[in-house]
PDB file of N, CA and C in Angstrom:
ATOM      1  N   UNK A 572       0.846  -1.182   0.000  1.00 76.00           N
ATOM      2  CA  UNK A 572       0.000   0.000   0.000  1.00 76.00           C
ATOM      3  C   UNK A 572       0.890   1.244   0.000  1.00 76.00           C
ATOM      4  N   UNK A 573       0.693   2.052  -1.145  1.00 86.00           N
ATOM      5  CA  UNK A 573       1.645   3.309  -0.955  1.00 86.00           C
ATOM      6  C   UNK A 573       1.272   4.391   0.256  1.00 86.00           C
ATOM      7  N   UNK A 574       1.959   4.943   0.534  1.00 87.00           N
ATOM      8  CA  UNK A 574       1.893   6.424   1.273  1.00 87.00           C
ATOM      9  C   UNK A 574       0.612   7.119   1.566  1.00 87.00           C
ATOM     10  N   UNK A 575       0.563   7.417   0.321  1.00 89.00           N
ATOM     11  CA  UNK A 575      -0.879   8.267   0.017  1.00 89.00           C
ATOM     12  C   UNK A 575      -2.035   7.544   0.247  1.00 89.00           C
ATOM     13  N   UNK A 576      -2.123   5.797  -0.315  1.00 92.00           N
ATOM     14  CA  UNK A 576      -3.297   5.260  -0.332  1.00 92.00           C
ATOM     15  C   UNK A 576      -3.585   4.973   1.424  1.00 92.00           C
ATOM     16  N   UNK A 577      -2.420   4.666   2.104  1.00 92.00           N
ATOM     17  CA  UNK A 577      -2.639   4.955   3.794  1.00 92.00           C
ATOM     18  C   UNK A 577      -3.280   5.989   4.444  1.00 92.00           C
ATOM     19  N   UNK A 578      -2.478   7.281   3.845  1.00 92.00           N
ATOM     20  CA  UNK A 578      -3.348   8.425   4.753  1.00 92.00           C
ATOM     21  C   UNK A 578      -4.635   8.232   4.468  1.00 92.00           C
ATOM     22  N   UNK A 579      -5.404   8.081   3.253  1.00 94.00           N
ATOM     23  CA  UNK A 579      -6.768   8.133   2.682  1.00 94.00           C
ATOM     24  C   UNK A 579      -7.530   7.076   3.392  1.00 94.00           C
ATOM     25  N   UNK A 580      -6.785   6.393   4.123  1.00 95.00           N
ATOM     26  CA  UNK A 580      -8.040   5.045   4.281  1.00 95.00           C
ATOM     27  C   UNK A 580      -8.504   5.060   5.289  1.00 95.00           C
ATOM     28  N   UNK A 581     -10.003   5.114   5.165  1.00 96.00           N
ATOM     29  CA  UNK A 581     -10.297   5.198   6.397  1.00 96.00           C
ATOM     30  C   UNK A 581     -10.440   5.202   7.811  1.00 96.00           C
ATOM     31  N   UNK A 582      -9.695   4.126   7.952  1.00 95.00           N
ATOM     32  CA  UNK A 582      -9.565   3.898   9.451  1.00 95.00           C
ATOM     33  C   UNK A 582      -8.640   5.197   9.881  1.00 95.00           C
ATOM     34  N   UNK A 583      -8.016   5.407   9.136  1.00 96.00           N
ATOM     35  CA  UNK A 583      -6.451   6.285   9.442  1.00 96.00           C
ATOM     36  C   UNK A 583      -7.336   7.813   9.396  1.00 96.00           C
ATOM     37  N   UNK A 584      -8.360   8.059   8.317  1.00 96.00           N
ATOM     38  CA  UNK A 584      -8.611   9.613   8.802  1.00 96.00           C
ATOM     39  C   UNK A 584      -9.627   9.594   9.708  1.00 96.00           C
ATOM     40  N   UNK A 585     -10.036   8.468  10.084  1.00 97.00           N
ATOM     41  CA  UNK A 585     -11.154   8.129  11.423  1.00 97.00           C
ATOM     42  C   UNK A 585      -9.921   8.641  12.682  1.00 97.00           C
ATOM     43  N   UNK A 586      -9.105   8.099  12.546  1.00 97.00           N
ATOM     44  CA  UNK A 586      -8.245   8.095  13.635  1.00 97.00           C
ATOM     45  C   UNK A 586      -7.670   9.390  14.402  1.00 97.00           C
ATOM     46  N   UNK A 587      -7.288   9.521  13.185  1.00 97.00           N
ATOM     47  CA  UNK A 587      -6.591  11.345  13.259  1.00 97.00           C
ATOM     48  C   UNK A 587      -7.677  12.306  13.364  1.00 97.00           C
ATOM     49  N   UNK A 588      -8.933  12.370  13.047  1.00 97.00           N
ATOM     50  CA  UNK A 588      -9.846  12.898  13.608  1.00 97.00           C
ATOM     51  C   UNK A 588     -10.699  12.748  15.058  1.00 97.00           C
ATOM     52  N   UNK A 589     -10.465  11.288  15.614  1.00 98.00           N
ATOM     53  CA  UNK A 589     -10.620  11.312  16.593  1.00 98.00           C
ATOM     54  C   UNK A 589      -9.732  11.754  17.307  1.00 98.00           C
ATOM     55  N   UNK A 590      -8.304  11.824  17.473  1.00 98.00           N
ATOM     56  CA  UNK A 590      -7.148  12.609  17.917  1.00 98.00           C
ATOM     57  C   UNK A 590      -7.001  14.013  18.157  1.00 98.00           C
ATOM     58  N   UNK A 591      -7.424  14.431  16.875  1.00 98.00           N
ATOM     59  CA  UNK A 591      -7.870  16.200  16.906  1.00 98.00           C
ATOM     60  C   UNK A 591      -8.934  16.520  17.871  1.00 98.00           C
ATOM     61  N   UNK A 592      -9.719  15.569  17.833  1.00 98.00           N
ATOM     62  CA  UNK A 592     -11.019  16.140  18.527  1.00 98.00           C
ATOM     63  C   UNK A 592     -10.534  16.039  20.284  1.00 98.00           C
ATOM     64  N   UNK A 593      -9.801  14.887  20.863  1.00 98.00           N
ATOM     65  CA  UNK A 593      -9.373  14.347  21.986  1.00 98.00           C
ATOM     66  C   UNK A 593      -8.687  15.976  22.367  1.00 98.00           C
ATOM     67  N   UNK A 594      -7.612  16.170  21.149  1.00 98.00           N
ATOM     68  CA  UNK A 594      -6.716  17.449  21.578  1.00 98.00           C
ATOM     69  C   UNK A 594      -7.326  18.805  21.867  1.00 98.00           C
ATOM     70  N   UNK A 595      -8.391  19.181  21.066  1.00 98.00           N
ATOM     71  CA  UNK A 595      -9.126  20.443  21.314  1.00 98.00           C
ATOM     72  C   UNK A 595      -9.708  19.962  22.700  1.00 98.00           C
ATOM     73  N   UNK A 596     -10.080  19.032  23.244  1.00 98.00           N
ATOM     74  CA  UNK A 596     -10.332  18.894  24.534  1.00 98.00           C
ATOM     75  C   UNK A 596      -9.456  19.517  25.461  1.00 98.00           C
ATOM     76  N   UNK A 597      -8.384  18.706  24.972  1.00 98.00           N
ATOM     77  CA  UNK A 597      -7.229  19.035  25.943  1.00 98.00           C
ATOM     78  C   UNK A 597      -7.157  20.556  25.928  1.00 98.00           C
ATOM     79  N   UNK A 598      -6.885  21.261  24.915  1.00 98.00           N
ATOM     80  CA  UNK A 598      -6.297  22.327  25.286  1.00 98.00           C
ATOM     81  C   UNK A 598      -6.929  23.415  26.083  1.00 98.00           C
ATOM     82  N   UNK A 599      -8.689  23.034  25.768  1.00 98.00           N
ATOM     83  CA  UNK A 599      -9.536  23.526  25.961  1.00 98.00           C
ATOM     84  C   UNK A 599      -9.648  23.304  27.792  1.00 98.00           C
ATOM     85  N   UNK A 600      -9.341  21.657  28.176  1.00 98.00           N
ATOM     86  CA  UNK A 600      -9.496  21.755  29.626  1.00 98.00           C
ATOM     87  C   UNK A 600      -7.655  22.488  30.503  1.00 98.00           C
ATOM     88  N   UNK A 601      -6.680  22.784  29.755  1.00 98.00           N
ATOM     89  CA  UNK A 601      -5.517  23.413  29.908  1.00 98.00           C
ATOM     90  C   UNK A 601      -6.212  25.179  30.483  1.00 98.00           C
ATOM     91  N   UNK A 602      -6.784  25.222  29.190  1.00 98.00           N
ATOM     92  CA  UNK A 602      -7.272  27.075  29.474  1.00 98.00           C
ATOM     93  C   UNK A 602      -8.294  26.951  30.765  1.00 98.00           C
ATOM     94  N   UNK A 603      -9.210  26.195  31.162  1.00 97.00           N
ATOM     95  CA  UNK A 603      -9.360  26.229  31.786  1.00 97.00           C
ATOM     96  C   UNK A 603      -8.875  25.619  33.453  1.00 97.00           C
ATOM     97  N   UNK A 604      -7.816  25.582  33.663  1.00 97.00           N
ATOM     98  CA  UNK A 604      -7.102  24.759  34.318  1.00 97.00           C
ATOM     99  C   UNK A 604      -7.904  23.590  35.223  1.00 97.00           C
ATOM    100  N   UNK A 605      -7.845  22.700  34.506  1.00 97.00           N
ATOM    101  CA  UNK A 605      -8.552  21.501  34.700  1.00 97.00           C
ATOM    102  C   UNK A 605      -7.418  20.177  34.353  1.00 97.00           C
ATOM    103  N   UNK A 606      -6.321  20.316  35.325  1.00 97.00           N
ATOM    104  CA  UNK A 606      -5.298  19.432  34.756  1.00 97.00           C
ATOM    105  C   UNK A 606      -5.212  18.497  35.170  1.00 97.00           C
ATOM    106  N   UNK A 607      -5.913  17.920  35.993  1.00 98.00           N
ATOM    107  CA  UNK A 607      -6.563  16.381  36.086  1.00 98.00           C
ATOM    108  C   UNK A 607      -6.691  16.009  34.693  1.00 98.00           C
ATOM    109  N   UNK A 608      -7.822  16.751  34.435  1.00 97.00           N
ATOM    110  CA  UNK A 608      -8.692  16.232  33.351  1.00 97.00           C
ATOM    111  C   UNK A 608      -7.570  16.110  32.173  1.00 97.00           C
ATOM    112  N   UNK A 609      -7.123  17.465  32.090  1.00 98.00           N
ATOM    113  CA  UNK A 609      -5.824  17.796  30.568  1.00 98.00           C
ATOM    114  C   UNK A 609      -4.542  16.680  30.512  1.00 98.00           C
ATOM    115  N   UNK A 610      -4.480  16.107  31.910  1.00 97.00           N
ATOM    116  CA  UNK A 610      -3.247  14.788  31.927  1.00 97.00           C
ATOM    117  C   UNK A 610      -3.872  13.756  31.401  1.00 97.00           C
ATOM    118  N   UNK A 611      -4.935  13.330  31.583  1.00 98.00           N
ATOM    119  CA  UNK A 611      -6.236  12.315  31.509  1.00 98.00           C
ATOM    120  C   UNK A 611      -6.074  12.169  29.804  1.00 98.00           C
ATOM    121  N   UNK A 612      -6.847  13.720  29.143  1.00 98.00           N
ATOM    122  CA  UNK A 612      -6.820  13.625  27.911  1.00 98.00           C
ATOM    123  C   UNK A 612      -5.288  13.558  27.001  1.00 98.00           C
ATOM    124  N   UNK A 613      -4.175  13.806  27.859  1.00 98.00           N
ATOM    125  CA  UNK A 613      -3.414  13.993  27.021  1.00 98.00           C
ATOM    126  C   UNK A 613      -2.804  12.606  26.554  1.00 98.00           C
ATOM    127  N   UNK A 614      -2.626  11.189  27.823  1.00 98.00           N
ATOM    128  CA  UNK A 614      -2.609  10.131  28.016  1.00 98.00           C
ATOM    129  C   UNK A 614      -3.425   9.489  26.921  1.00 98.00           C
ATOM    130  N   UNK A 615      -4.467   9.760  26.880  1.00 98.00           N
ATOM    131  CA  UNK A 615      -5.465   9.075  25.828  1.00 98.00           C
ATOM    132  C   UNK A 615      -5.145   9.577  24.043  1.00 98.00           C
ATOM    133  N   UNK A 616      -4.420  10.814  24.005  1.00 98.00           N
ATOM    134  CA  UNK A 616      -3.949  11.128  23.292  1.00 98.00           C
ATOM    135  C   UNK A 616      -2.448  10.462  22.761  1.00 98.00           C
ATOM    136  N   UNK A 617      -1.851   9.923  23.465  1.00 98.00           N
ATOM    137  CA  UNK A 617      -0.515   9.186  23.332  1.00 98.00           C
ATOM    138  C   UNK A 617      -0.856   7.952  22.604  1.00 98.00           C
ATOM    139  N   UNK A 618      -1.706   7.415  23.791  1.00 98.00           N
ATOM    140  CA  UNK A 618      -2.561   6.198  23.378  1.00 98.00           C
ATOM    141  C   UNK A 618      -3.059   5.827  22.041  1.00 98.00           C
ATOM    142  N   UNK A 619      -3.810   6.888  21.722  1.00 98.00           N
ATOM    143  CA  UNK A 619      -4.138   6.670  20.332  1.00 98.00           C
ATOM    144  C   UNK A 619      -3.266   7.107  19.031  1.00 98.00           C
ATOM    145  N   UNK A 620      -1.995   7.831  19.368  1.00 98.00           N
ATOM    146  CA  UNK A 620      -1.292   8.433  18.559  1.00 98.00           C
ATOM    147  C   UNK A 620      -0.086   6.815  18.065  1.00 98.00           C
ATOM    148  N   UNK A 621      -0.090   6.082  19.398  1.00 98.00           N
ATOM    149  CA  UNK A 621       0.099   4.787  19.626  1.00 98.00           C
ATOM    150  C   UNK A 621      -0.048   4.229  18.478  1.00 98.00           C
ATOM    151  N   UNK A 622      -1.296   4.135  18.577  1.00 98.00           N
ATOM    152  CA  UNK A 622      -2.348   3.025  17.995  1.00 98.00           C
ATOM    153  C   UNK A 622      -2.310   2.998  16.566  1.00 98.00           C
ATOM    154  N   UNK A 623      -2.241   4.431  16.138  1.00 97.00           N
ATOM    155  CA  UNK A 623      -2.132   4.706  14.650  1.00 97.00           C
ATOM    156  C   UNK A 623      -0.759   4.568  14.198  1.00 97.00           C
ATOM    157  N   UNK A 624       0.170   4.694  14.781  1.00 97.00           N
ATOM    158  CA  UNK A 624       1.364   4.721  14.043  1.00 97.00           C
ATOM    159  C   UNK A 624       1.416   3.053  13.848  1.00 97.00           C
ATOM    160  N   UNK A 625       1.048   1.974  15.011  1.00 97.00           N
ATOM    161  CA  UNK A 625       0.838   0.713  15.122  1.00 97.00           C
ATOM    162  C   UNK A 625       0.039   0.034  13.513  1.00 97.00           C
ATOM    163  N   UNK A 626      -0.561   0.987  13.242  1.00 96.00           N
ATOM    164  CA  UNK A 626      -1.995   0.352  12.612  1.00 96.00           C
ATOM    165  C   UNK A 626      -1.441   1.021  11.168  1.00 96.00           C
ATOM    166  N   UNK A 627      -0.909   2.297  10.721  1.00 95.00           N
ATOM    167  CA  UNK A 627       0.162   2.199   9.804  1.00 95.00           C
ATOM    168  C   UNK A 627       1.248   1.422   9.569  1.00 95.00           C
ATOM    169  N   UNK A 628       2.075   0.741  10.489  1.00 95.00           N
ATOM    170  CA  UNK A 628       3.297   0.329  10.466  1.00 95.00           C
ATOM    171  C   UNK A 628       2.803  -1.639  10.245  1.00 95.00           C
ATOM    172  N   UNK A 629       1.723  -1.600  10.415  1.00 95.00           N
ATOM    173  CA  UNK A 629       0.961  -2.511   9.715  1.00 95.00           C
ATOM    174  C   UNK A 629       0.397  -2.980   8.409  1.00 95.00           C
ATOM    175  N   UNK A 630      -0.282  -1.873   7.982  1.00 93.00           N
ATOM    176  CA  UNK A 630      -0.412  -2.006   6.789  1.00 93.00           C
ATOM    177  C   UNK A 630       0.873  -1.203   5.307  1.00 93.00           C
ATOM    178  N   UNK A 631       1.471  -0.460   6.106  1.00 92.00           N
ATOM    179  CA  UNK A 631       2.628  -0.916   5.256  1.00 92.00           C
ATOM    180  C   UNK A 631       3.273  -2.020   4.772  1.00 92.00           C
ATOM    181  N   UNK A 632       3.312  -3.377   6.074  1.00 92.00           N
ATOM    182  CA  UNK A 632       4.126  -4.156   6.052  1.00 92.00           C
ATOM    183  C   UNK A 632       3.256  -5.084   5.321  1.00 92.00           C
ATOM    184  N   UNK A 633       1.623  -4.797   4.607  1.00 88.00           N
ATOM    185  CA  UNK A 633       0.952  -5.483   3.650  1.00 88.00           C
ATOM    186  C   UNK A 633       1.147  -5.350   2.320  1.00 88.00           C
ATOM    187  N   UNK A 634       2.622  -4.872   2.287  1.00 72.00           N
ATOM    188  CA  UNK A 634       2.638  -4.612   0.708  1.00 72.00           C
ATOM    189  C   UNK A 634       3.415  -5.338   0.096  1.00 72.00           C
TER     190      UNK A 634
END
């Protein structure tokens, strides 16, 4: 699978959009200093940043 046909596939812009959305959380509970919460989200943010590089480094290795 090339480059390009990865970023496009779904799971992958599912992913990175759920990521973005996790992060505007975060920054959003930062401004409001809520850093329980902003460690919480940022963790879950690793997590899934995890997950995708996992889930690329996968289907690369389907080619």
């Amino acid at each position: 699978m090339t480059k390009a046909k990865i970023e496009t596939h779904p799971t992958v812009v599912a992913a990175r959009a759920e990521i973005a959305r996790i992060r505007k959380d975060y920054y959003q509970a930062v401004v409001d200093h809520h850093f329980h919460r902003a460690g919480d989200l940022n963790r879950s943010i690793k997590r899934k940043e995890k997950e995708l590089r996992r889930t690329i480094r996968h289907m690369e290795a389907q080619c």
